[in-house]
Coordinates of C-alpha atoms in Angstrom, one line a residue:
X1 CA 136.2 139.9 98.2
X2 CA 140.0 139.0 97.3
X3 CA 139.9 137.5 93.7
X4 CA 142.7 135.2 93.4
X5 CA 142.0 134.2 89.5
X6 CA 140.8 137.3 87.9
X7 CA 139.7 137.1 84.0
X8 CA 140.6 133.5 83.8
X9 CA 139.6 131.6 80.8
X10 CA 139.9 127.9 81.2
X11 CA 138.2 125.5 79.1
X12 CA 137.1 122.9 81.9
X13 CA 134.9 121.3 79.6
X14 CA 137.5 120.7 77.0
X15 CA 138.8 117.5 78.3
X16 CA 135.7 116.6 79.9
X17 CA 136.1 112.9 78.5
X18 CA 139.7 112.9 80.5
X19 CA 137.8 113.5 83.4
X20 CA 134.8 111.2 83.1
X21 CA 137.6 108.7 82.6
X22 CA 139.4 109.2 85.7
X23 CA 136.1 109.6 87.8
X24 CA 134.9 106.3 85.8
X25 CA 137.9 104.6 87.4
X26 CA 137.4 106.4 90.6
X27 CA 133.9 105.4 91.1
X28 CA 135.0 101.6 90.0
X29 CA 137.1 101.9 93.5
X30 CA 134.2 103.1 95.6
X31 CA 131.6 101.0 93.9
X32 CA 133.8 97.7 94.9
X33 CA 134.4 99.0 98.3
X34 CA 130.5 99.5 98.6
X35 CA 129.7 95.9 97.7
X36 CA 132.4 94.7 99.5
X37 CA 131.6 96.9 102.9
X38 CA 127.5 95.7 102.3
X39 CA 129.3 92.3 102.3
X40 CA 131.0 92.9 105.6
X41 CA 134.4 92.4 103.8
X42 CA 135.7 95.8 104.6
X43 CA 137.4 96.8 108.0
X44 CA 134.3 97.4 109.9
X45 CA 134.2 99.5 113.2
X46 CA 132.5 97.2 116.0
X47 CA 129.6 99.8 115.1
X48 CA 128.6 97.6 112.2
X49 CA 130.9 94.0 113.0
X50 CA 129.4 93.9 116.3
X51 CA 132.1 93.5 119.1
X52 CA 132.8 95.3 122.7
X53 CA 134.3 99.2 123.5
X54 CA 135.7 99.6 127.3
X55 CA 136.5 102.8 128.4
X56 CA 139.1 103.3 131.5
X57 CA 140.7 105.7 133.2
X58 CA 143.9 106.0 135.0
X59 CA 144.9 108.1 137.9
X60 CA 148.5 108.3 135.9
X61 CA 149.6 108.6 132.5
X62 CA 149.5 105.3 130.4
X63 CA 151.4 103.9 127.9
X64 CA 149.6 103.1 125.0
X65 CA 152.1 100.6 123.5
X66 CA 152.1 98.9 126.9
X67 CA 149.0 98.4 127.4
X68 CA 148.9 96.9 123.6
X69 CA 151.2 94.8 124.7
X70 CA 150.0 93.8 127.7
X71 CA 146.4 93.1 126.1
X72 CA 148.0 90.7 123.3
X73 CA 149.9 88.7 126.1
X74 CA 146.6 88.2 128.0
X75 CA 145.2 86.5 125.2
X76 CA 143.3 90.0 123.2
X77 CA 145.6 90.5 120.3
X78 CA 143.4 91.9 118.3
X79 CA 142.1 95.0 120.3
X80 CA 142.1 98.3 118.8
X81 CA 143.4 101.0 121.4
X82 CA 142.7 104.7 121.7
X83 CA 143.9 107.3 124.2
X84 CA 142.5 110.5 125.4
X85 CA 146.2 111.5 127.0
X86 CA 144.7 114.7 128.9
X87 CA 142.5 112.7 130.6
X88 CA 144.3 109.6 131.2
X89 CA 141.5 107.7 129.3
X90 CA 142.0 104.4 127.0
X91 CA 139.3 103.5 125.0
X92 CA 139.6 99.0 124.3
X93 CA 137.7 98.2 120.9
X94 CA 137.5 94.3 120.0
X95 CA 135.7 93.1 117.4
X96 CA 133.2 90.1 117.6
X97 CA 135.3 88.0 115.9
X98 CA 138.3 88.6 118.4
X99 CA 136.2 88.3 121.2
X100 CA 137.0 84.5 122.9
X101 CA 135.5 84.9 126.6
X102 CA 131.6 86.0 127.4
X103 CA 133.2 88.2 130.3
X104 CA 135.4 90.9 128.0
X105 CA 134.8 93.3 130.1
X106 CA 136.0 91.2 133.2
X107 CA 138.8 89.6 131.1
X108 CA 140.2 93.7 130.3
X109 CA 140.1 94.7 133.6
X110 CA 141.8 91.5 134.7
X111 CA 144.6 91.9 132.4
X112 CA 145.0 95.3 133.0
X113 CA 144.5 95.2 136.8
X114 CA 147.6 92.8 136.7
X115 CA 149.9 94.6 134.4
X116 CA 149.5 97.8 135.7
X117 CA 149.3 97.2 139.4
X118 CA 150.7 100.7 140.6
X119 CA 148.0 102.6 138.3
X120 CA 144.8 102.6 139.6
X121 CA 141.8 102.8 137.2
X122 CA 138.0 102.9 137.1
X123 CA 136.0 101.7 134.2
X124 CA 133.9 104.6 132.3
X125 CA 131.9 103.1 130.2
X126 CA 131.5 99.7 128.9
X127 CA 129.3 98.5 125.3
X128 CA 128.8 95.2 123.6
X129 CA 127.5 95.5 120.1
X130 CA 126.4 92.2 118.9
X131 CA 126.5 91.4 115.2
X132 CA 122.3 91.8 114.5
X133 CA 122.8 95.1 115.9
X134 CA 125.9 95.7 113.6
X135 CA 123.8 94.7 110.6
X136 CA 120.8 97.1 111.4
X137 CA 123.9 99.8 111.4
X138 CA 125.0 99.3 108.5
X139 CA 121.7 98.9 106.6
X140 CA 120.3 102.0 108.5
X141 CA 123.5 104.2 107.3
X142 CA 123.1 102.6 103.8
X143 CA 119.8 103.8 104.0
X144 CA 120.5 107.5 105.3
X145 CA 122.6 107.7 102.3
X146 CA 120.2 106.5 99.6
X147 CA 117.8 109.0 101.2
X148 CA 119.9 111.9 101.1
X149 CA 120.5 111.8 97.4
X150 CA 117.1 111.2 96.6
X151 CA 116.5 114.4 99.2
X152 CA 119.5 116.0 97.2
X153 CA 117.8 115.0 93.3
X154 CA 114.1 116.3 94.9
X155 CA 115.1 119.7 95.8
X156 CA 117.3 120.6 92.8
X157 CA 114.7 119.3 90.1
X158 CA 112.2 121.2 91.9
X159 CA 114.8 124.5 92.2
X160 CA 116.0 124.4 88.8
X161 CA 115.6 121.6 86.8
X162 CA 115.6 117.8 86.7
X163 CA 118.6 117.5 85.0
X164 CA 120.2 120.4 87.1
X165 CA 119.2 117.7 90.4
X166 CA 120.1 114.8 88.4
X167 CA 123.8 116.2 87.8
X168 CA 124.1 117.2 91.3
X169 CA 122.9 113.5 93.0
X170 CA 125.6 112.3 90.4
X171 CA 128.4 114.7 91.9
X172 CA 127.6 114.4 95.3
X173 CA 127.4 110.6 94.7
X174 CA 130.6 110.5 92.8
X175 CA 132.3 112.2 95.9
X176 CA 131.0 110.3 98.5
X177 CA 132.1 106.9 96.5
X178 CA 135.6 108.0 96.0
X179 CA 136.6 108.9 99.7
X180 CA 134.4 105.8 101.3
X181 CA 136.8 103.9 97.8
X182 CA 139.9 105.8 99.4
X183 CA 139.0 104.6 102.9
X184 CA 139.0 101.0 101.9
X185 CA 142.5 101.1 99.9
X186 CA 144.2 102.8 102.9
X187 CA 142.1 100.0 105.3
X188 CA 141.1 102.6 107.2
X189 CA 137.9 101.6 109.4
X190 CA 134.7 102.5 108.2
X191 CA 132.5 103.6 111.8
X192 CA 129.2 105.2 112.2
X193 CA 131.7 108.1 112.3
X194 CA 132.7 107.9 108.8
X195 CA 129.1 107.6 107.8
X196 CA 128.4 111.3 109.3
X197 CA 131.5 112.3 107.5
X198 CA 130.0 110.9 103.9
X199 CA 126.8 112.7 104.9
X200 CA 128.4 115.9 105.7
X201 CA 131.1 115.8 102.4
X202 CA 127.4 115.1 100.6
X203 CA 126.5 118.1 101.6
X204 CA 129.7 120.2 101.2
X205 CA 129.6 119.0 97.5
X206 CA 125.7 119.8 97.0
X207 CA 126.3 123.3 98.2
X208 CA 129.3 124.3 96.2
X209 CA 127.7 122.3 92.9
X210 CA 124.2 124.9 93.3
X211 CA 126.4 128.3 93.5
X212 CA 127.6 127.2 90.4
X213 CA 124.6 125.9 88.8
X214 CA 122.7 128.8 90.1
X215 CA 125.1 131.4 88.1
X216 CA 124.8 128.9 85.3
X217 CA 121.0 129.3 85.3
X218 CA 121.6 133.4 85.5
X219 CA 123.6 133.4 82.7
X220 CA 121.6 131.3 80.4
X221 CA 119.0 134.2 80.6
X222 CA 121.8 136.9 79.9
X223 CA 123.5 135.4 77.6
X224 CA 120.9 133.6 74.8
X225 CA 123.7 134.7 71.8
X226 CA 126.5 132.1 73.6
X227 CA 126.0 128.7 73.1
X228 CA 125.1 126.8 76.1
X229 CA 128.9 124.7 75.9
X230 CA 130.0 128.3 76.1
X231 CA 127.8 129.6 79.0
X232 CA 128.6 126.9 81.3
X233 CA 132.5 127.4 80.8
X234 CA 132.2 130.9 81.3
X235 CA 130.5 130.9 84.6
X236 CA 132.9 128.3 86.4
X237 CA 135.0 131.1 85.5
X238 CA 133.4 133.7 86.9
X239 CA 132.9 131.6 89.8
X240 CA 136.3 130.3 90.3
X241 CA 138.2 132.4 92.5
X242 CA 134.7 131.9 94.5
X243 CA 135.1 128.5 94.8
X244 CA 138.6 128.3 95.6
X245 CA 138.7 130.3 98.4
X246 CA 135.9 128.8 99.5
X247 CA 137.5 125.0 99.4
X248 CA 140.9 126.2 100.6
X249 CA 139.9 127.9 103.8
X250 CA 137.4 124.4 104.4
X251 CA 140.1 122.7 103.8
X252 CA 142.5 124.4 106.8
X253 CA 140.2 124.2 108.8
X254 CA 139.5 120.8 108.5
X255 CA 143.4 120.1 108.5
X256 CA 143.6 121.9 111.9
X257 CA 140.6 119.3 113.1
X258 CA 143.3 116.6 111.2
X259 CA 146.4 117.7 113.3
X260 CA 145.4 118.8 116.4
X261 CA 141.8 117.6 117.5
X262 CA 143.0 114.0 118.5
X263 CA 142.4 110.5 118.0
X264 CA 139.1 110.1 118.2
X265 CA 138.1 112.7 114.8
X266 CA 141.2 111.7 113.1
X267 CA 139.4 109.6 110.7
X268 CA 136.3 112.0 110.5
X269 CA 138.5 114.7 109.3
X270 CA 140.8 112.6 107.3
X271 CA 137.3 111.8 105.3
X272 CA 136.6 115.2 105.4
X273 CA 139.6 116.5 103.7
X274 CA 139.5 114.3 101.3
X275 CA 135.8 115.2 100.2
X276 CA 136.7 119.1 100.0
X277 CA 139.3 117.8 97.2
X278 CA 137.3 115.5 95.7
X279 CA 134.3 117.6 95.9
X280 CA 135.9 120.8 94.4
X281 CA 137.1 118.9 91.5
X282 CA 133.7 117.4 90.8
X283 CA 132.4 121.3 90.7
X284 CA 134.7 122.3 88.2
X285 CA 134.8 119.1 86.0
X286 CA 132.1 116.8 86.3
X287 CA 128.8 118.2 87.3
X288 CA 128.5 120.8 85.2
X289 CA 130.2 118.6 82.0
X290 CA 127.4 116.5 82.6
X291 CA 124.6 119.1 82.2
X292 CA 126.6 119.8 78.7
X293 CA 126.5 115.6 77.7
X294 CA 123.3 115.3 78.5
X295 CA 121.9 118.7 76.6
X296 CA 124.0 116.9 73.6
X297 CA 122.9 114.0 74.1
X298 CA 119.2 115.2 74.0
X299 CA 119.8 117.2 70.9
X300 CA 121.2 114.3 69.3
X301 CA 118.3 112.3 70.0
X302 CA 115.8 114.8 68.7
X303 CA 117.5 115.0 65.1
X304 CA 117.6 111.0 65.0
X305 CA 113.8 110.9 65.8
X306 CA 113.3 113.5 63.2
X307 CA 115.2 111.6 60.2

């Protein structure tokens, strides 16, 4: 394989407490955007606020901006529009709180129907979502992702070693707290579709935190004369031209999903991309920084017991 960094020798644990500083501050963001999601304060999809989704399709290309406008003239200004311009499809999401009429299905095609008289169009698909359902949602996804870490903290402890699984949960955590943070500064809307993407950047950062920790393990038999501060650096090293081809050519390949797989995975992969960063940087500066705190920490606690 191509080795883009060959013989580096970086001290990533050197300014480990310049890191665990900027991720403190990064995980302050995701940890307000957590209580205020679980609140229902963040911009959530009808998925979790409860609300309607209509899908229609045209026999003729639509304008999207007209049919926005035409929507907030009939008296639904707060509809969320989506087209599928291949297909001559728009997809009509209103949340509860915008929804006035019992008959939003009726009340779209009315407006719609009149505004649009020389387009004919069927309706695809129509779903109401009302807010207990919303709620189950969101406590089911909060769920899924309190299970997956705990899945995540089982399986290393029992590959390696409970603080090996303990530093991973924490990365993996860290990463999935930053983007969901990032995703409520930007007011991006948080769907059952961004829940699969934390799930799936969860797992992008497990898997590239283990090839790490599993070199660390093989070096810590190899090398017993290093210290284990020394070890660690030395096999993100060895690993590093590993891991960066390995993130950039995720990372393109999400960017293509990004640019050219339309509306309706624009969000997924905007999460997405985001994780790879995040997630690369947490395998070079956090998770294995925390194994070296913690060993410290440990030794630190043996001599106090001992005095």
């Amino acid at each position: 394989m191509r080795e883009f960094f060959k013989n580096t020798d970086i001290n990533f644990l050197g300014k480990r407490q310049s890191f665990y500083l900027l991720s403190i501050i990064l995980l302050s963001i995701g940890l307000i955007a957590l209580v205020q999601i679980s609140r229902g304060k963040g911009n959530l999809g009808i998925d979790f606020a409860g609300g309607a989704a209509v899908q229609l399709k045209f026999e003729q290309p639509i304008s999207i901006n007209e049919a926005r406008r035409a929507l907030r003239d009939g008296g639904l200004p707060g509809t969320e529009l989506q087209e599928i311009t291949r297909e001559n499809k728009l997809i009509i999401r209103i949340k509860k709180k915008d929804i006035v009429q019992k008959n939003i299905r009726g009340q779209i095609k009315s407006i719609i129907s009149k505004s649009f008289s020389g387009n004919s169009f069927i309706i695809e698909s129509s779903t109401e979502i009302g807010p207990t359902i919303g709620k189950k949602l969101q406590r089911d996804a909060l769920w899924a992702i309190a299970i997956s870490l705990i899945g995540i903290v089982s399986f290393i402890a029992y590959r390696f070693q409970f603080q090996f699984g303990i530093a991973a949960a924490i990365a993996a955590f860290h990463d999935v707290l930053v983007v969901l943070g990032t995703f409520f500064l930007l007011d991006k809307e948080i769907t059952l579709l961004t829940v699969t993407a934390l799930l799936t950047i969860a797992g992008y950062s497990l898997n590239d935190t283990v090839v790490i920790f599993d070199r660390i393990r093989e070096n810590l038999k190899a090398r017993k004369k290093e210290s284990f501060e020394q070890t660690i650096n030395k096999t993100i090293n060895d690993v590093l031209s590993r891991t960066f081809i390995t993130s950039v050519t995720t990372f393109l390949a999400v960017a293509a999903l990004y640019l050219f797989g339309g509306e309706v995975i624009h969000d997924f992969a905007l999460a997405v991309l985001i994780g790879v960063v995040v997630g690369t940087y947490s395998s070079w500066f956090i998770a294995s920084s925390l194994l070296v705190t913690w060993r410290q920490r440990s030794q630190e606690s043996r001599v106090l017991k001992r005095a």
